[in-house]
CSV table of C-alpha atoms in Angstrom, one decimal:
chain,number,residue,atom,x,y,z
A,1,UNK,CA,111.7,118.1,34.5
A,2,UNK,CA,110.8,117.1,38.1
A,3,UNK,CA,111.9,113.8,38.9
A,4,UNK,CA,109.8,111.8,41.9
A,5,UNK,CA,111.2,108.9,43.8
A,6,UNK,CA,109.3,105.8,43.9
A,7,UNK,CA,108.0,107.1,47.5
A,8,UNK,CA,106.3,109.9,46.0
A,9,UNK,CA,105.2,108.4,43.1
A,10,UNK,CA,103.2,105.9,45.3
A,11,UNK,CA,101.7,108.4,47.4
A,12,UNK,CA,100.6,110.9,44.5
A,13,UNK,CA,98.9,107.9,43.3
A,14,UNK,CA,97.1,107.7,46.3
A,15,UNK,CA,95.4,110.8,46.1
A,16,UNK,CA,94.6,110.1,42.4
A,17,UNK,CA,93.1,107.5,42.8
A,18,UNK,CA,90.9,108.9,45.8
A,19,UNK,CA,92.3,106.3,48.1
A,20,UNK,CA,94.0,108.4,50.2
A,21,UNK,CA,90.7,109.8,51.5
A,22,UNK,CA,89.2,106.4,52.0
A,23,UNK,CA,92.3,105.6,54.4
A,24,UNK,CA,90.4,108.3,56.9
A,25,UNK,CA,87.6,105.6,57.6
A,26,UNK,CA,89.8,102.8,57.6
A,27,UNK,CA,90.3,102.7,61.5
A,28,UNK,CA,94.1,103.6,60.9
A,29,UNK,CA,94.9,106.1,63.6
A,30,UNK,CA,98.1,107.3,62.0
A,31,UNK,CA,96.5,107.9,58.5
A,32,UNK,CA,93.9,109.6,59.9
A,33,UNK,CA,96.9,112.2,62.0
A,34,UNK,CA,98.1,113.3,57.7
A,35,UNK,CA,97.1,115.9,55.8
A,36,UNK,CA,93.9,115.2,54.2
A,37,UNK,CA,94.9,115.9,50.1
A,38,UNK,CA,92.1,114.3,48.7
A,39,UNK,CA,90.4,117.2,47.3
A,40,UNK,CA,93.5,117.7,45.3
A,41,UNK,CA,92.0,114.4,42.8
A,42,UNK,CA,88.6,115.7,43.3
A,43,UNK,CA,87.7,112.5,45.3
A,44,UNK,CA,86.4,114.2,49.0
A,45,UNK,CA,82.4,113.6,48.9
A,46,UNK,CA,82.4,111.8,45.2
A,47,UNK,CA,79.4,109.7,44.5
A,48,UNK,CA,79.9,106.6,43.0
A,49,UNK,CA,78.8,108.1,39.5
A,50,UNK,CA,81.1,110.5,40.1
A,51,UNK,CA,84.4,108.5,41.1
A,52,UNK,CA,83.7,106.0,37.9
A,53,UNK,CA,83.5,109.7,35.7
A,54,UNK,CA,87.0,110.4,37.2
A,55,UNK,CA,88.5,107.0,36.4
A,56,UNK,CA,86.6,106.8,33.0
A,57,UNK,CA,86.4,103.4,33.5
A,58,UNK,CA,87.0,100.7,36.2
A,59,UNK,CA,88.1,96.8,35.9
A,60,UNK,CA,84.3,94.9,36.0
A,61,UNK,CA,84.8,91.5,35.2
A,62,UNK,CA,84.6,90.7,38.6
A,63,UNK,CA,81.2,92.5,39.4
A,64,UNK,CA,81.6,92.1,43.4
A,65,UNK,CA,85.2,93.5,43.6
A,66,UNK,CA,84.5,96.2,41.0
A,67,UNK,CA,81.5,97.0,43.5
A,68,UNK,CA,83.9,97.3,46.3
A,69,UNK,CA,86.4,99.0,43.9
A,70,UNK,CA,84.1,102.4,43.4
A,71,UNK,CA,82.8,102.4,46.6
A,72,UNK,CA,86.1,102.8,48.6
A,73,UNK,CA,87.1,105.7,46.3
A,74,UNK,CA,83.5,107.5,47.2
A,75,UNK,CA,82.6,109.7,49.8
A,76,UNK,CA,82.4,107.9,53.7
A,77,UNK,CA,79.8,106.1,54.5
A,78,UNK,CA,79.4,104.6,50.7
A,79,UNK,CA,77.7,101.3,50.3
A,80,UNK,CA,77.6,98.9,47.9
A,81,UNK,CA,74.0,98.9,48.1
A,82,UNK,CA,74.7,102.9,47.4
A,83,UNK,CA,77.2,101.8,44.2
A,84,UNK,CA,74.8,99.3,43.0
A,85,UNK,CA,71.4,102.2,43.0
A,86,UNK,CA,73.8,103.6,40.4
A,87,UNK,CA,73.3,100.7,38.3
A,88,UNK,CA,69.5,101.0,38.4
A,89,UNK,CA,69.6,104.2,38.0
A,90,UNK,CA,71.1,104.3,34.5
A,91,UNK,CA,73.8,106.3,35.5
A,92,UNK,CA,76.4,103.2,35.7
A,93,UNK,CA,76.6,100.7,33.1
A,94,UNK,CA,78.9,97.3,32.6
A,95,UNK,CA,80.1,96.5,29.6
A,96,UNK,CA,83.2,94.7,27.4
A,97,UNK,CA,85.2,97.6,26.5
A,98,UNK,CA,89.2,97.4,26.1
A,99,UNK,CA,91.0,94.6,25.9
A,100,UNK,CA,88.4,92.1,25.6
A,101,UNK,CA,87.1,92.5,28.8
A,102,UNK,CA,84.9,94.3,30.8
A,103,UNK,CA,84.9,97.5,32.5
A,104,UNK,CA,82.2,100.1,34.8
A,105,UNK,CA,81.7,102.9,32.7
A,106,UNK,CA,79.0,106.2,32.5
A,107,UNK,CA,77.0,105.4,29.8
A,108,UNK,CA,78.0,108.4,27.7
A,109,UNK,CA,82.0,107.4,28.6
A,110,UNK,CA,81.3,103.8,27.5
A,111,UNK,CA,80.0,105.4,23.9
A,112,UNK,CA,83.4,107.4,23.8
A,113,UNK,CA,85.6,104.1,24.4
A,114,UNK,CA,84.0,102.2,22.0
A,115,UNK,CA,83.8,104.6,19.8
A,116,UNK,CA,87.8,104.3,20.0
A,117,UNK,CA,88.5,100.6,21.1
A,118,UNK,CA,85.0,98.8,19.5
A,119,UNK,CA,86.1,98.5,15.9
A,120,UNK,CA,89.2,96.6,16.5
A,121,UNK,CA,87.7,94.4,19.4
A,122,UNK,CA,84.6,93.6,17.8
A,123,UNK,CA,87.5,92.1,15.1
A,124,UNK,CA,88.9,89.8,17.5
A,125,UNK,CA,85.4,88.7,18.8
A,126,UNK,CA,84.3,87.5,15.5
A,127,UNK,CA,87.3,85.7,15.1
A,128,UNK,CA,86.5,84.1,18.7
A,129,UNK,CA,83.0,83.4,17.2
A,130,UNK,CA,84.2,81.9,14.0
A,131,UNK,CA,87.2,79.7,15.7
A,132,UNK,CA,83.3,78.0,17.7
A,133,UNK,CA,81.1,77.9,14.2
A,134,UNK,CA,79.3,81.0,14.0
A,135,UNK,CA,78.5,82.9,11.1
A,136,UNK,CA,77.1,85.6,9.8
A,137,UNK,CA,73.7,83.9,9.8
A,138,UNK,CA,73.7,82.4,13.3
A,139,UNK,CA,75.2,86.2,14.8
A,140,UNK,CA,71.9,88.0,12.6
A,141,UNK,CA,69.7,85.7,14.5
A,142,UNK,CA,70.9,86.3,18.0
A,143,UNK,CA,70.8,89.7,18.0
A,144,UNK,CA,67.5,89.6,16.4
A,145,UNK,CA,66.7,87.2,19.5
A,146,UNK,CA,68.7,89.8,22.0
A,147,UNK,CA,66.9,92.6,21.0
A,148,UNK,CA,63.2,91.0,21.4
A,149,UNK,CA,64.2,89.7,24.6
A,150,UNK,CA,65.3,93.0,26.0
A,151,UNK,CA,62.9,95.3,24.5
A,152,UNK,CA,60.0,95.4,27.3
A,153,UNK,CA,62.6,95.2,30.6
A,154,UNK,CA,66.0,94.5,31.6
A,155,UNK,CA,66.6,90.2,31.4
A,156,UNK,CA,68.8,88.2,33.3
A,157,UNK,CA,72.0,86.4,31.3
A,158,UNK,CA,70.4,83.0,32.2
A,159,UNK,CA,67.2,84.0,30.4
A,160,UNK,CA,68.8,85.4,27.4
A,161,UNK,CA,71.2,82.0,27.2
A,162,UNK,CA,67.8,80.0,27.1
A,163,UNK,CA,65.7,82.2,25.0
A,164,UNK,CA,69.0,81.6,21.9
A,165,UNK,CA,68.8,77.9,22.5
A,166,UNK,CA,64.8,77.5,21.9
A,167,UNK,CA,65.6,80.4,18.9
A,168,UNK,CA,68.6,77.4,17.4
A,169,UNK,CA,71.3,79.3,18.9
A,170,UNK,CA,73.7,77.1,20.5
A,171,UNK,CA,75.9,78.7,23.8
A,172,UNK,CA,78.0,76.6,25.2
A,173,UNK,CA,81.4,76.1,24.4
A,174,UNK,CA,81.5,79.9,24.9
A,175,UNK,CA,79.5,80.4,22.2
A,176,UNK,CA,77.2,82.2,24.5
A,177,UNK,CA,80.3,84.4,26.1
A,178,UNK,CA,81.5,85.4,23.0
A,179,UNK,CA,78.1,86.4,21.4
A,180,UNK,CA,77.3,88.6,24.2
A,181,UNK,CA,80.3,90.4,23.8
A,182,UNK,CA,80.5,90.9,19.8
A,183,UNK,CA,76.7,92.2,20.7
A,184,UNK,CA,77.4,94.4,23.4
A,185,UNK,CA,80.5,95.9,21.2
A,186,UNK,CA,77.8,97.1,18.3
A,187,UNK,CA,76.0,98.8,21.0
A,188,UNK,CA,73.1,96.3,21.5
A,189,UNK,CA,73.6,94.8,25.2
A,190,UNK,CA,75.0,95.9,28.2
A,191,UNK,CA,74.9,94.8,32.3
A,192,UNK,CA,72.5,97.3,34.0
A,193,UNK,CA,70.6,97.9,36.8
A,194,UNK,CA,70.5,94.7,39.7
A,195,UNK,CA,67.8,92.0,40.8
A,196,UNK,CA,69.4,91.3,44.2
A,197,UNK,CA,73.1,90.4,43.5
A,198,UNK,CA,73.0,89.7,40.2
A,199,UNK,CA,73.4,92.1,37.5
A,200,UNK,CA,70.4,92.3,34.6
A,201,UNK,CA,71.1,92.9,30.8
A,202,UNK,CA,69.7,95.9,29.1
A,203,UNK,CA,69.2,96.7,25.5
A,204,UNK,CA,72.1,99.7,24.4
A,205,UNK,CA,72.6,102.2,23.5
A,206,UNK,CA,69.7,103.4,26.9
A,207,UNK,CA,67.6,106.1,26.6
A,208,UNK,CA,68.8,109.3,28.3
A,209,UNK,CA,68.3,109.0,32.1
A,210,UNK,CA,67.5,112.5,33.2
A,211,UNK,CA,70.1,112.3,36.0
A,212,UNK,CA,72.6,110.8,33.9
A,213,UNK,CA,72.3,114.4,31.9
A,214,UNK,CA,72.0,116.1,34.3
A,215,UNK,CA,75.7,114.8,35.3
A,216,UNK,CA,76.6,115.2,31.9
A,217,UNK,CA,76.4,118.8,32.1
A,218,UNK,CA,78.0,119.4,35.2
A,219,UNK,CA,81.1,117.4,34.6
A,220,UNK,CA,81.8,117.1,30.3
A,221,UNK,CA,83.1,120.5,29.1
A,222,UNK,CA,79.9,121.4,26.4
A,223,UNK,CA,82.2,122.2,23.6
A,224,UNK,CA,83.3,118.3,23.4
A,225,UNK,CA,81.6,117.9,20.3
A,226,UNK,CA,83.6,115.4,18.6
A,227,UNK,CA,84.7,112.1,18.3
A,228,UNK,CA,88.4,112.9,18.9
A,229,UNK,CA,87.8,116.0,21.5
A,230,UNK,CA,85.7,113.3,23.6
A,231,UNK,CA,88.7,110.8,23.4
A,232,UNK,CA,91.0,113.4,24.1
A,233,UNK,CA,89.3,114.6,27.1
A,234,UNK,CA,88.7,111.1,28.6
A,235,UNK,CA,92.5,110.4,28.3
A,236,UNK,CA,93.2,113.3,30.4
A,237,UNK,CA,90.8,111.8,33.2
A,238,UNK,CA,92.6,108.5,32.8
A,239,UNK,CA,95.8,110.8,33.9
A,240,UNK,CA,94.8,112.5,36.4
A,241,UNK,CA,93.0,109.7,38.3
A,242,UNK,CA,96.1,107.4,38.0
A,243,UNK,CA,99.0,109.4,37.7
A,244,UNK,CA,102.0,109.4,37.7
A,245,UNK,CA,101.3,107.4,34.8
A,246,UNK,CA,103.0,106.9,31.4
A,247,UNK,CA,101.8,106.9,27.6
A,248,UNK,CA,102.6,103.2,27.6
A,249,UNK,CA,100.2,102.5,30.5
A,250,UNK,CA,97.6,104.4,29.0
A,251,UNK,CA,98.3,102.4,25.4
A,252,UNK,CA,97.8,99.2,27.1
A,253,UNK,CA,95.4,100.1,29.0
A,254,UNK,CA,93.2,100.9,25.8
A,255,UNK,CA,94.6,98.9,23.9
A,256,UNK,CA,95.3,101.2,21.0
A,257,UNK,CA,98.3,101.8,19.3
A,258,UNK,CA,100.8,104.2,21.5
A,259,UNK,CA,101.3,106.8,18.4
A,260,UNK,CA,97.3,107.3,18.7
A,261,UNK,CA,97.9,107.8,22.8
A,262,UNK,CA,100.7,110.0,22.4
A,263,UNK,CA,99.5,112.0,19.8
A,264,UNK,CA,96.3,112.8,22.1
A,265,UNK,CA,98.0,113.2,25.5
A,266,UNK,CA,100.1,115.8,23.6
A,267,UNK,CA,96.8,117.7,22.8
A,268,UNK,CA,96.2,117.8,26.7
A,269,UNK,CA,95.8,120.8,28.4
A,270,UNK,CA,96.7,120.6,32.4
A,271,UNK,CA,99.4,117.7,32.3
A,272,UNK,CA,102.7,117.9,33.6
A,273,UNK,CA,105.8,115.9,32.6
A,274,UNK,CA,107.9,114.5,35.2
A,275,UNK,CA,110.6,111.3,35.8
A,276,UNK,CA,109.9,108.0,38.3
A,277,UNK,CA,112.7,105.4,38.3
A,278,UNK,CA,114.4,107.1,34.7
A,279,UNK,CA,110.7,106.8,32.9
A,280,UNK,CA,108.7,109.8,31.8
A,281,UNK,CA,105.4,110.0,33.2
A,282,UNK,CA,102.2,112.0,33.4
A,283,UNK,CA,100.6,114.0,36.5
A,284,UNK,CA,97.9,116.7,36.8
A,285,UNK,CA,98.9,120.4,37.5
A,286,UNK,CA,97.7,120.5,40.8
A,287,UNK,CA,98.6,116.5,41.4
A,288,UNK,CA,99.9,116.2,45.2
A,289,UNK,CA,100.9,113.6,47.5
A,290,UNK,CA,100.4,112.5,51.5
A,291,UNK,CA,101.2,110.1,54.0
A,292,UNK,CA,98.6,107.1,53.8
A,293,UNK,CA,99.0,104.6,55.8
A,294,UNK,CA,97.2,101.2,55.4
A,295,UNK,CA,94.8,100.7,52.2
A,296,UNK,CA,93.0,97.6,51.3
A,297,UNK,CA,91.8,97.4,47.7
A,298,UNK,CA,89.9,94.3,46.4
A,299,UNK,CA,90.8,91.9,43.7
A,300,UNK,CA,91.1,93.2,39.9
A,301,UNK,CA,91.9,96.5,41.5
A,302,UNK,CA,92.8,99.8,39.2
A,303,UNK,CA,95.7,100.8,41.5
A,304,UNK,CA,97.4,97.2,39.8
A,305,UNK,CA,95.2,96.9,36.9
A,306,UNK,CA,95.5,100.7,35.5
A,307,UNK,CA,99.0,100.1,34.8
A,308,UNK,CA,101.1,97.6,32.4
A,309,UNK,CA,104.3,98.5,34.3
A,310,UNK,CA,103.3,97.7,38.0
A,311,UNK,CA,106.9,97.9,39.4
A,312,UNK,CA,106.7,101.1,40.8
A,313,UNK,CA,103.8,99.5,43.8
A,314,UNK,CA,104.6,95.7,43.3
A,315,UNK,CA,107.8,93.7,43.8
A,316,UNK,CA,108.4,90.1,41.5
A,317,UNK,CA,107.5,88.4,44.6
A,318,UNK,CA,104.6,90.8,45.3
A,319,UNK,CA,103.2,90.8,41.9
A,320,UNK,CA,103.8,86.4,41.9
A,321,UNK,CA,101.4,86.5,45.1
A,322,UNK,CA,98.9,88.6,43.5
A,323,UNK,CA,98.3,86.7,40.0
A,324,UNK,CA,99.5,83.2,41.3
A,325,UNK,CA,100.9,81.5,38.4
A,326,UNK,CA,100.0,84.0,36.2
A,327,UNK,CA,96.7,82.8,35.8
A,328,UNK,CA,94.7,86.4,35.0
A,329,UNK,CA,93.1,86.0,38.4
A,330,UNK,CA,94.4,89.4,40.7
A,331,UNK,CA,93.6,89.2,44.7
A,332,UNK,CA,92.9,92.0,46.8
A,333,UNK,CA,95.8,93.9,47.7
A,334,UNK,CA,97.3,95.3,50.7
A,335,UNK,CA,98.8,98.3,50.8
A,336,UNK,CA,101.4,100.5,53.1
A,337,UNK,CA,102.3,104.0,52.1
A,338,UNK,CA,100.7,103.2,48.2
A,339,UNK,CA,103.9,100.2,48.5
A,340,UNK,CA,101.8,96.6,47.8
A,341,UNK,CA,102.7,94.4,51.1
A,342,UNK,CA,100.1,91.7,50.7
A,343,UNK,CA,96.9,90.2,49.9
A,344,UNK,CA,93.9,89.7,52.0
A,345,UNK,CA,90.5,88.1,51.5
A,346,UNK,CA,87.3,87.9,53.8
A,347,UNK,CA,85.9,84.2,53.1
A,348,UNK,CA,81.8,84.1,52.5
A,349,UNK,CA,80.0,83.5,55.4
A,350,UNK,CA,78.3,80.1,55.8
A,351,UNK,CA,75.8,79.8,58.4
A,352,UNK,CA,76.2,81.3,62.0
A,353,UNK,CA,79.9,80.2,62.7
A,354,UNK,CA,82.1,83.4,62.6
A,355,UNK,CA,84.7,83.4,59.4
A,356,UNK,CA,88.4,85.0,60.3
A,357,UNK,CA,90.1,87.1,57.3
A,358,UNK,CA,93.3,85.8,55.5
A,359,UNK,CA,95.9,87.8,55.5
A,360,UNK,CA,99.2,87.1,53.6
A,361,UNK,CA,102.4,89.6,54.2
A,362,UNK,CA,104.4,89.1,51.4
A,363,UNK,CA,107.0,92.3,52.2
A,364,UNK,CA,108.7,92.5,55.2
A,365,UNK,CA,106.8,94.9,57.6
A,366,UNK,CA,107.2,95.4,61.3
A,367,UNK,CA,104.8,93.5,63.9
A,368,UNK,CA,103.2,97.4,64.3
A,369,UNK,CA,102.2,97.7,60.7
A,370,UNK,CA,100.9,94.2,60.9
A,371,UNK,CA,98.8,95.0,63.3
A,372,UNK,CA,97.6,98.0,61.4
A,373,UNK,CA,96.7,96.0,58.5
A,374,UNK,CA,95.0,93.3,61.1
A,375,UNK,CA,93.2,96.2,62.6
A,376,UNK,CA,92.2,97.6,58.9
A,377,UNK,CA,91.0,94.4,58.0
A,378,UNK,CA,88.7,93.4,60.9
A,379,UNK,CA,86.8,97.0,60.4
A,380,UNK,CA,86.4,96.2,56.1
A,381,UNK,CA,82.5,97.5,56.0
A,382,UNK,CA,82.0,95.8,52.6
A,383,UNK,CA,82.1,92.6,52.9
């Protein structure tokens, strides 16, 4: 079995995750003097629809960093206005998926994780629902409510919030939260196309966008016919757009059981088998690596959150400054070489006085890769 130092590991990752092409636009004069290896992932030229197909599904509870997320992983020249037209579009959807939380998804990818993840999580949301006074009567009623309000066009969350209070159905206290998201688990609600910046709801499951099929057939093998083929074959993405990666990652990252993983990575065609740090992990056949240079990722990223064990990118002190306090809130990260060195943040711009981005080196670097990042930084186009 091929073993991969940490080094290597991090840079394979890289080109899974289609960040090693992104680090071509980035203004970084020595990433752009590698070897270009995205093509190896299938990232070069990917539309948003089609980097979100590849990852199967992205971190969204954070809709503007999951914004920022897809487009630095699509082809040059991406803009979130481009990643949101998705959204409209029908071909990108938002929706609670594993874990409790929620997560960009294709529509048709979305119906394969819940089909997998839904029946367990829609068990915890009920209990979340119960702990705040809701019963069966009360849940009956406002998806009755949902499903009138969202019949005619896609509804804002605000409007939805007051049409269940004038129906008796109180929100707050998270009632509202937790509704949405035992509703959205059987299939009747997810986040959709945009009014501005804010995200609309949309009754689910959506009728068939032609372009949506039209991706369907191009990039799902035709003989995935069933339930367990489908998972099966959207493990395998998970792989090969994170890897090297390990059955335990992809167990927590579903949230399923790690015999069920196992059992369906060992059905995988195209995997290969090989050791980081004394720990067997996954990599595609043709998986290769590069020399990268500086990345910048946003917050609630899939290079930290696709993986329980983060060690092999993130140092204790790193992975402190990331989630301070451990409080399930993950900055934007910076990163040298796939190694995390840092977090950065561009601060919203109030009026006509110029804002300054904060940076904060965590990992020794030299005063040369600083300035990389600093230069990195200042040309961020989505701000």
């Amino acid at each position: 079995m091929l073993e991969l130092t940490r080094s290597e590991a991090r840079r394979m990752r890289l080109v899974a995750h289609g960040l090693d092409r992104a680090s071509r636009t980035s203004g970084d004069a020595s990433a752009a003097a590698g070897v270009i290896a995205g093509d190896a992932a299938g990232a070069a030229g990917c539309t948003p629809v089609e980097v979100v197909h590849r990852m199967v599904a992205m971190q969204g509870q954070d809709l503007p960093q999951v914004l920022r997320a897809i487009a630095i992983r699509s082809a040059p020249g991406t803009t979130l206005a481009d990643v949101r037209a998705a959204f409209d579009r029908g071909e990108l959807v938002r929706s609670w998926a594993m874990r409790g939380t929620l997560f960009v998804s294709t529509p048709q990818d979305l119906a394969v994780l819940h089909a997998a993840v839904a029946p367990r999580m829609r068990r915890q949301e009920w209990r979340m629902c119960t702990d705040r006074d809701i019963d069966e009567a009360i849940a009956a009623r406002a998806a009755q409510v949902l499903v009138e309000h969202l019949a005619d066009r896609p509804r804002s969350r605000p409007s939805l919030l007051a049409v269940w209070e004038s129906a008796g159905v109180e929100t707050g206290g998270g009632r509202g939260y937790h509704l949405l998201a035992l509703l959205a688990y059987d299939e009747l609600v997810r986040f959709g196309p945009f009014d501005g910046e804010a995200q609309l709801l949309v009754g689910g499951p959506p009728a068939a966008v032609s372009g949506a099929e039209r991706l369907v057939d191009e990039l799902v093998d035709a003989e995935l016919v069933d339930a367990e083929a489908a998972f099966d074959d959207a493990l395998r993405r998970f792989v090969l757009a994170r890897g090297p990666v390990s059955a335990d990652d992809a167990a927590w990252w579903l949230g399923l059981p790690k015999t069920l993983v196992r059992a369906s990575l060992a059905r995988a065609r195209g995997l290969n088998r090989v050791l980081v740090g004394g720990t067997e992990m996954l990599i595609g056949e043709d998986a290769s690596g590069s020399s990268s240079g500086v990345h910048l990722v946003p917050g609630f990223d899939e290079w930290i959150l696709g993986y329980r064990d983060r060690s092999i990118t993130a140092g204790p002190a790193m992975t402190q400054a990331l989630v301070p306090g451990n409080n399930g809130v993950f900055k934007p990260a910076v990163l040298i070489d796939g190694r995390t060195v840092g977090t950065w943040r561009w601060p919203p711009q109030r009026g006509t006085r110029p804002v300054e981005p904060v940076l904060q080196i965590v990992e020794d670097v030299t005063a040369s890769t600083r300035a990389r990042i600093e230069r990195a930084l200042a040309r961020w186009p989505h701000r």
